[in-house]
């Protein structure tokens, strides 16, 4: 694709190396194949690219055939955020459940299990773990994606997760630097501001990233948020103070700095896609993630050309572009060298047996108060709420399906905002109400509704699949600390006795 402007071929190739674009389809489109053969540095896969394990393996093999050093990335946190298991739901709980158990060896084992699945699929980098300290219960985008609210707990589990994943030859990418936990705005939609003193950042937000670096994490993802204590003008992704001075110089990180999706409203509305990419590279980012919503060759070409034009105009120093491309090349070389470890991990994945570690972890993460065992038939009422853009809308959640398998007399209804207590009570037919919810403290309508139902039916059992932030109500309460399929199964097992 040509824009009619003559640009230096060497600079174009350097700029191409920095991009990690997405694409549509379950096979590589012609433009991706062509660009990979010409030096495109990486790609990122989303759920739209994945049907099943066999198809995914063919896809990654086709990408690697065009460029053996291509970085193939995916966002597989597990728990609520999954790409490989989007249709069936994750077979492992997410970070919050692991932090609740607080057994770093278990966290390392779960991350290694994820790594084996990714290695078998041909993935070389995982945009995980989330190293954010979720010290704001109202956080609309992190929540159960975090290991918890205590920085040292988050730090030890971030390090364990990094060790476990990278033991399989798959690179970890800790995110969202310098910390997205204490925000009330989703950066997919607006620009969050973290209004804390530098001393608080050093005490709370930064220790998990320092632990990840100490554990040898190979990549760190930036956050699209403003931290006035560090930089009053530029979001972290576009801040030399945050990326060069803090992350590189003070924390000593030498690996790959990757941006969060550059089309997110928090930066794209302010700078435009091209402007955001140029500013990120100038600030110290080495790789640009793009394509969750804006994918296609035209977007990749626009970003590449904008970076080259910025060098030509003097806005972006050429040495910074050369440095970033060298970081990508070093990362790719390390990934290529780790292919033996990935091959061993893939064989272990294919030969796995025994109880899945994810189910073990989900069972250990349950926290129960009151009497949460069913003594008779149940009616499960699941209350759907809006989720952030990191969570695939079609990923299943809840306990209705697994409980029905264990107790066939179970009936299930899913409700949304606008439902009344009478609507729910009218479906019970004398059965025990099992009320399933996520983060009711963030939704006043849901809090009110749950209390009204419990007032009418004190024998109600609550299953909370988010961040529990209120006193338990009902005859029994189960906190799963995540809404992954395996968390629902663990709760259903407990209910069924």
XYZ file of C-alpha atoms in Angstrom:
497
model
C 0.000 0.000 0.000
C 1.511 3.339 -1.047
C 0.666 6.837 0.147
C 2.444 8.524 -2.743
C 5.157 9.974 -0.463
C 8.725 8.789 -0.880
C 10.160 7.716 2.480
C 13.512 6.275 3.470
C 13.279 2.475 3.205
C 15.609 1.917 6.172
C 13.467 4.110 8.418
C 10.300 2.370 7.208
C 11.750 -1.002 8.148
C 12.817 0.277 11.576
C 9.353 1.702 12.210
C 7.687 -1.523 11.048
C 9.683 -3.467 13.628
C 7.989 -1.508 16.431
C 4.422 -2.395 15.491
C 2.268 -5.143 17.002
C -0.916 -4.764 14.936
C -4.018 -6.918 14.998
C -5.947 -8.246 12.047
C -9.259 -9.814 11.188
C -9.738 -13.493 10.411
C -8.556 -16.901 11.509
C -5.828 -17.107 8.867
C -3.195 -14.443 8.152
C -4.474 -11.939 5.579
C -2.242 -11.207 2.616
C -1.151 -7.857 4.000
C 0.082 -9.398 7.236
C 2.028 -12.064 5.340
C 3.593 -9.453 3.089
C 4.453 -7.069 5.894
C 5.962 -9.835 8.026
C 8.253 -10.838 5.188
C 9.269 -7.156 4.934
C 10.124 -6.764 8.631
C 6.930 -6.247 10.629
C 8.016 -6.937 14.199
C 4.933 -8.529 15.723
C 1.218 -9.155 15.818
C -1.356 -9.366 18.574
C -4.132 -11.952 18.486
C -7.649 -11.416 19.797
C -10.600 -13.731 20.298
C -11.772 -12.981 16.758
C -8.633 -14.776 15.498
C -9.158 -17.944 17.548
C -11.538 -20.842 16.927
C -9.825 -23.770 18.627
C -6.369 -25.103 19.473
C -5.762 -26.729 16.099
C -6.721 -23.633 14.122
C -4.636 -21.390 16.383
C -1.573 -23.587 15.942
C -1.956 -23.401 12.149
C -2.337 -19.629 12.369
C 0.806 -19.061 14.435
C 2.771 -21.487 12.233
C 1.744 -19.488 9.155
C 2.846 -16.248 10.826
C 6.199 -17.707 11.849
C 6.761 -19.076 8.342
C 6.759 -15.492 7.040
C 9.082 -14.201 9.778
C 10.720 -16.673 12.198
C 11.434 -13.814 14.618
C 7.882 -12.454 14.748
C 6.573 -11.602 18.211
C 3.154 -13.267 18.541
C 1.329 -11.716 21.474
C -1.990 -12.375 23.165
C -3.814 -11.068 26.221
C -4.324 -14.256 28.253
C -4.575 -13.221 31.892
C -6.941 -16.143 32.555
C -9.785 -15.625 34.964
C -12.213 -13.068 33.570
C -9.838 -12.047 30.753
C -9.214 -14.912 28.362
C -8.650 -15.167 24.634
C -7.789 -18.838 24.232
C -10.847 -20.057 26.157
C -13.258 -17.292 25.228
C -16.194 -19.540 24.303
C -15.932 -22.021 27.173
C -14.553 -19.654 29.796
C -11.189 -19.836 31.487
C -10.015 -23.120 32.973
C -8.059 -21.170 35.590
C -9.022 -18.476 38.102
C -7.577 -15.011 37.699
C -5.197 -13.008 39.843
C -7.604 -12.014 42.603
C -8.415 -15.632 43.405
C -4.703 -16.480 43.478
C -3.970 -13.531 45.734
C -6.762 -14.654 48.060
C -5.161 -18.087 48.412
C -1.777 -16.362 48.836
C 0.362 -19.364 47.935
C 3.063 -18.143 45.523
C 3.892 -21.723 44.558
C 0.296 -22.198 43.408
C 0.421 -18.916 41.467
C 3.639 -20.048 39.789
C 2.051 -23.393 38.896
C -1.039 -21.739 37.411
C 1.099 -19.356 35.344
C 3.220 -22.250 34.099
C 0.025 -24.057 33.105
C -1.008 -20.996 31.096
C 2.450 -20.890 29.547
C 2.261 -24.508 28.454
C -1.046 -23.862 26.691
C 0.358 -20.750 25.021
C 3.544 -22.541 23.979
C 1.503 -25.321 22.429
C -0.432 -22.670 20.503
C 2.719 -20.988 19.174
C 2.396 -17.791 21.248
C 5.666 -16.089 22.254
C 4.462 -13.209 24.469
C 1.585 -12.842 26.915
C 0.312 -9.397 27.926
C 0.169 -10.510 31.558
C 0.284 -10.440 34.529
C -1.585 -7.372 35.761
C 0.707 -5.979 38.466
C -1.747 -3.280 39.497
C -2.572 -2.881 43.186
C -6.373 -2.696 43.270
C -6.693 -0.397 46.279
C -9.819 1.309 44.899
C -12.799 -1.086 45.213
C -14.738 1.056 42.723
C -12.093 0.557 40.020
C -14.062 -0.154 36.832
C -11.301 -1.830 34.814
C -8.910 -3.723 37.139
C -10.864 -5.356 39.991
C -10.385 -9.130 39.987
C -7.587 -8.768 37.432
C -5.366 -7.661 40.329
C -3.890 -9.966 42.944
C -5.290 -7.662 45.635
C -5.041 -4.383 47.531
C -1.823 -5.060 49.444
C 1.298 -4.022 47.475
C 3.572 -6.678 48.944
C 1.069 -9.457 48.305
C 0.737 -8.203 44.722
C 4.527 -8.017 44.434
C 5.212 -11.588 45.510
C 2.484 -13.000 43.281
C 3.522 -10.874 40.309
C 7.034 -12.291 40.643
C 5.706 -15.848 40.992
C 3.460 -15.416 37.932
C 6.382 -14.095 35.867
C 8.599 -16.997 36.921
C 5.924 -19.564 36.144
C 5.047 -18.225 32.719
C 8.613 -17.604 31.594
C 9.700 -21.079 32.691
C 7.816 -22.271 29.601
C 9.678 -19.997 27.169
C 6.770 -17.584 26.809
C 7.597 -13.971 27.683
C 5.590 -12.218 30.383
C 4.551 -8.563 30.070
C 3.718 -6.984 33.440
C 1.112 -4.219 33.252
C -0.103 -1.439 33.571
C 2.935 0.685 34.512
C 3.138 2.651 36.776
C -0.114 1.227 38.215
C -3.794 1.351 37.254
C -5.252 0.144 40.550
C -6.219 3.422 42.201
C -8.421 4.789 39.412
C -12.131 5.400 39.031
C -12.015 5.779 35.236
C -11.628 3.039 32.612
C -8.791 4.121 30.305
C -10.604 2.477 27.395
C -13.037 5.400 27.634
C -11.279 8.330 29.326
C -8.022 9.473 30.896
C -7.661 8.341 34.522
C -5.704 10.541 36.911
C -3.809 9.012 39.832
C -3.701 11.834 42.366
C -1.152 10.582 44.885
C 2.203 11.744 46.203
C 5.438 10.273 44.897
C 6.068 8.647 48.281
C 2.744 6.809 47.987
C 3.640 5.582 44.484
C 6.942 4.261 45.790
C 5.187 2.536 48.684
C 2.141 1.105 46.868
C 2.114 1.172 43.061
C 5.753 0.501 42.217
C 6.793 -2.533 44.360
C 5.015 -5.109 42.130
C 6.828 -3.782 39.046
C 10.137 -3.813 40.882
C 9.410 -7.427 41.866
C 8.605 -8.299 38.244
C 11.911 -6.776 37.127
C 13.785 -8.687 39.808
C 12.072 -11.875 38.563
C 13.397 -11.203 35.050
C 10.211 -10.055 33.336
C 10.951 -9.569 29.657
C 8.377 -6.868 28.888
C 6.366 -4.201 30.680
C 3.184 -2.575 29.349
C 2.486 1.092 29.921
C -0.723 2.591 31.292
C -2.687 5.354 29.600
C -3.147 7.448 32.733
C -1.898 10.718 34.158
C 0.235 10.727 37.304
C 0.759 14.392 38.234
C 3.346 13.490 40.871
C 5.534 12.279 38.003
C 4.345 14.246 34.978
C 1.591 16.826 35.069
C 1.172 17.031 31.296
C 1.655 13.672 29.557
C 0.003 10.304 30.205
C 2.461 7.648 31.355
C 2.666 6.057 27.889
C 3.818 9.405 26.455
C 5.980 10.512 29.390
C 9.777 10.477 29.272
C 9.750 11.013 33.035
C 7.746 7.793 33.547
C 9.343 5.557 30.927
C 12.941 6.735 30.637
C 13.631 8.280 34.018
C 11.538 6.052 36.297
C 11.230 2.691 34.549
C 14.596 2.565 32.797
C 16.902 4.554 35.080
C 15.460 4.237 38.573
C 13.970 0.733 38.385
C 16.657 -0.561 36.033
C 14.376 -2.248 33.509
C 16.261 -3.286 30.362
C 13.571 -5.281 28.544
C 10.862 -4.339 26.075
C 8.450 -1.496 26.832
C 5.094 -2.090 25.121
C 2.215 0.368 24.989
C -1.289 -0.525 26.005
C -3.598 -0.446 22.965
C -2.799 2.864 21.308
C -6.359 3.383 20.078
C -7.822 3.585 23.578
C -9.810 6.783 24.060
C -7.602 7.965 26.931
C -4.808 8.793 24.455
C -6.295 8.513 20.961
C -8.874 11.251 21.553
C -6.169 13.545 22.828
C -3.453 12.908 20.242
C -4.969 10.798 17.466
C -3.650 7.306 16.695
C -0.575 8.539 14.847
C 0.206 11.283 17.340
C -0.126 8.901 20.277
C 2.224 6.373 18.665
C 4.875 8.965 17.870
C 4.747 10.444 21.362
C 4.966 6.995 22.946
C 8.089 6.064 20.988
C 9.667 9.450 21.709
C 9.020 8.941 25.442
C 10.704 5.546 25.492
C 8.206 2.901 24.320
C 9.697 0.222 22.067
C 6.591 -1.497 20.694
C 3.140 -0.206 19.782
C 0.114 -2.424 20.411
C -2.848 -1.589 18.161
C -5.893 -3.313 16.795
C -8.416 -4.177 19.424
C -10.806 -1.936 17.540
C -8.692 -0.408 14.752
C -7.230 -3.141 12.608
C -6.295 -3.406 8.976
C -3.319 -2.532 6.819
C -4.314 1.116 6.568
C -3.884 1.549 10.344
C -0.504 -0.197 10.405
C 0.730 1.845 7.443
C -0.490 5.088 9.011
C 1.395 4.407 12.226
C 4.569 3.315 10.444
C 4.552 6.379 8.180
C 3.819 8.731 11.070
C 6.836 7.425 12.961
C 9.083 7.850 9.905
C 7.728 11.338 9.194
C 8.373 12.312 12.807
C 12.013 11.275 12.401
C 12.295 13.204 9.150
C 10.803 16.332 10.733
C 12.987 16.101 13.815
C 10.071 15.486 16.190
C 11.375 11.993 16.948
C 15.151 11.530 17.229
C 16.407 8.864 14.844
C 18.552 7.346 17.580
C 15.393 6.722 19.647
C 13.817 4.839 16.729
C 17.015 2.826 16.250
C 17.135 2.067 19.977
C 13.507 0.899 20.042
C 13.978 -1.336 17.000
C 17.091 -2.821 18.640
C 15.054 -3.613 21.764
C 12.494 -5.421 19.612
C 15.253 -7.339 17.812
C 16.838 -8.380 21.112
C 13.469 -9.474 22.457
C 12.781 -11.473 19.291
C 16.205 -13.126 19.451
C 15.599 -14.165 23.053
C 12.197 -15.551 22.079
C 13.730 -17.490 19.214
C 16.338 -18.912 21.592
C 13.532 -20.005 23.971
C 11.860 -22.191 21.346
C 13.280 -25.360 22.941
C 11.671 -24.428 26.255
C 8.378 -23.765 24.457
C 8.612 -27.111 22.670
C 9.120 -28.901 25.996
C 6.232 -26.968 27.521
C 3.988 -27.803 24.565
C 4.692 -31.526 24.978
C 3.852 -31.236 28.668
C 0.554 -29.551 27.765
C -0.389 -32.338 25.370
C 0.534 -35.007 27.907
C -1.162 -33.419 30.921
C -3.137 -35.631 33.293
C -4.639 -35.540 36.773
C -6.698 -32.814 38.359
C -6.222 -29.470 36.572
C -4.287 -26.971 38.658
C -6.853 -24.310 37.781
C -9.664 -26.228 39.470
C -7.489 -26.808 42.518
C -6.798 -23.084 42.712
C -10.465 -22.135 42.260
C -11.529 -24.480 45.066
C -8.883 -23.067 47.400
C -9.977 -19.506 46.597
C -13.568 -20.002 47.813
C -14.456 -18.127 50.975
C -17.726 -19.202 52.607
C -19.741 -17.687 55.445
C -23.023 -18.888 56.905
C -24.770 -21.979 55.557
C -24.127 -22.147 51.818
C -25.002 -25.841 51.308
C -28.212 -26.602 49.459
C -30.708 -28.749 51.336
C -33.138 -28.905 48.420
C -33.736 -27.692 44.866
C -32.348 -24.283 43.898
C -33.323 -21.517 41.547
C -30.238 -19.650 40.354
C -30.745 -15.957 39.578
C -27.716 -14.514 37.786
C -27.498 -10.717 37.527
C -25.569 -9.402 34.531
C -23.760 -6.075 34.730
C -21.620 -4.192 32.231
C -18.022 -5.352 31.980
C -14.933 -3.499 30.813
C -13.564 -3.889 27.292
C -10.799 -6.271 28.377
C -13.451 -8.935 29.009
C -14.950 -10.617 25.946
C -18.746 -10.188 26.115
C -19.426 -13.757 25.017
C -17.232 -15.393 27.643
C -19.585 -17.427 29.878
C -19.813 -16.811 33.601
C -22.026 -17.853 36.505
C -22.862 -21.072 38.331
C -26.164 -22.057 36.707
C -24.677 -24.381 34.114
C -22.352 -26.387 36.414
C -24.942 -26.555 39.214
C -27.514 -27.933 36.779
C -25.040 -30.659 35.866
C -24.657 -31.555 39.534
C -28.285 -30.961 40.530
C -30.571 -31.497 37.489
C -33.588 -30.076 39.344
C -31.894 -26.652 39.359
C -33.576 -23.868 37.379
C -31.737 -20.795 36.126
C -32.705 -17.284 35.049
C -30.401 -14.446 34.023
C -31.510 -10.878 34.752
C -30.266 -7.405 33.825
C -30.784 -3.911 35.221
C -34.468 -3.036 35.451
C -35.543 -6.315 37.008
C -37.596 -6.065 40.214
C -37.509 -8.196 43.334
C -41.000 -9.460 42.463
C -39.696 -10.593 39.049
C -37.076 -12.726 40.752
C -39.299 -14.003 43.563
C -41.933 -15.024 41.030
C -39.477 -17.466 39.414
C -38.576 -19.373 42.576
C -41.483 -21.832 42.793
C -40.540 -22.697 46.368
C -36.864 -23.368 45.561
C -33.927 -21.917 47.476
C -32.791 -18.648 45.863
C -29.132 -18.645 44.800
C -28.294 -15.069 43.819
C -25.190 -14.732 41.641
C -23.563 -11.345 41.116
C -20.391 -9.441 40.278
C -19.270 -6.333 42.200
C -22.683 -5.318 43.572
C -21.016 -2.470 45.492
C -20.448 -0.752 42.121
C -24.105 -0.967 41.079
C -26.621 0.658 43.472
C -29.591 -0.971 41.698
C -28.083 -4.407 42.306
C -27.343 -3.736 45.959
C -30.918 -2.610 46.572
C -32.319 -5.578 44.659
C -30.285 -8.164 46.571
C -31.357 -6.734 49.929
C -35.028 -6.766 48.897
C -34.858 -10.402 47.799
C -33.024 -11.461 50.969
C -35.561 -9.588 53.078
C -38.349 -11.599 51.422
C -36.357 -14.850 51.382
C -33.866 -14.935 54.273
C -32.805 -18.434 53.160
C -31.181 -16.920 50.040
C -27.576 -17.867 49.259
C -25.366 -15.214 47.657
C -22.560 -16.176 45.271
C -20.353 -13.140 44.671
C -18.004 -13.526 41.683
C -16.229 -10.164 41.817
C -14.479 -8.118 44.463
C -16.447 -8.539 47.723
C -16.633 -5.107 49.308
C -19.728 -5.281 51.506
C -20.819 -7.270 54.534
C -22.255 -10.660 53.480
C -26.037 -10.979 53.473
C -28.325 -13.989 53.186
C -28.278 -17.355 54.906
C -25.000 -18.196 53.211
C -22.401 -16.367 51.172
C -19.766 -17.700 48.777
C -17.038 -15.430 47.406
C -15.282 -16.943 44.377
C -12.997 -13.923 43.736
C -13.532 -14.138 39.995
C -16.058 -15.158 37.373
C -14.010 -17.698 35.408
C -15.802 -20.899 34.440
C -13.654 -22.846 36.878
C -14.688 -20.485 39.703
C -18.329 -21.173 38.910
C -17.676 -24.904 38.972
C -15.948 -24.689 42.366
C -18.896 -22.738 43.819
C -21.415 -25.174 42.322
C -19.538 -28.105 43.847
C -19.694 -26.471 47.250
C -23.384 -25.662 46.975
C -24.189 -29.200 45.903
C -22.182 -30.670 48.746
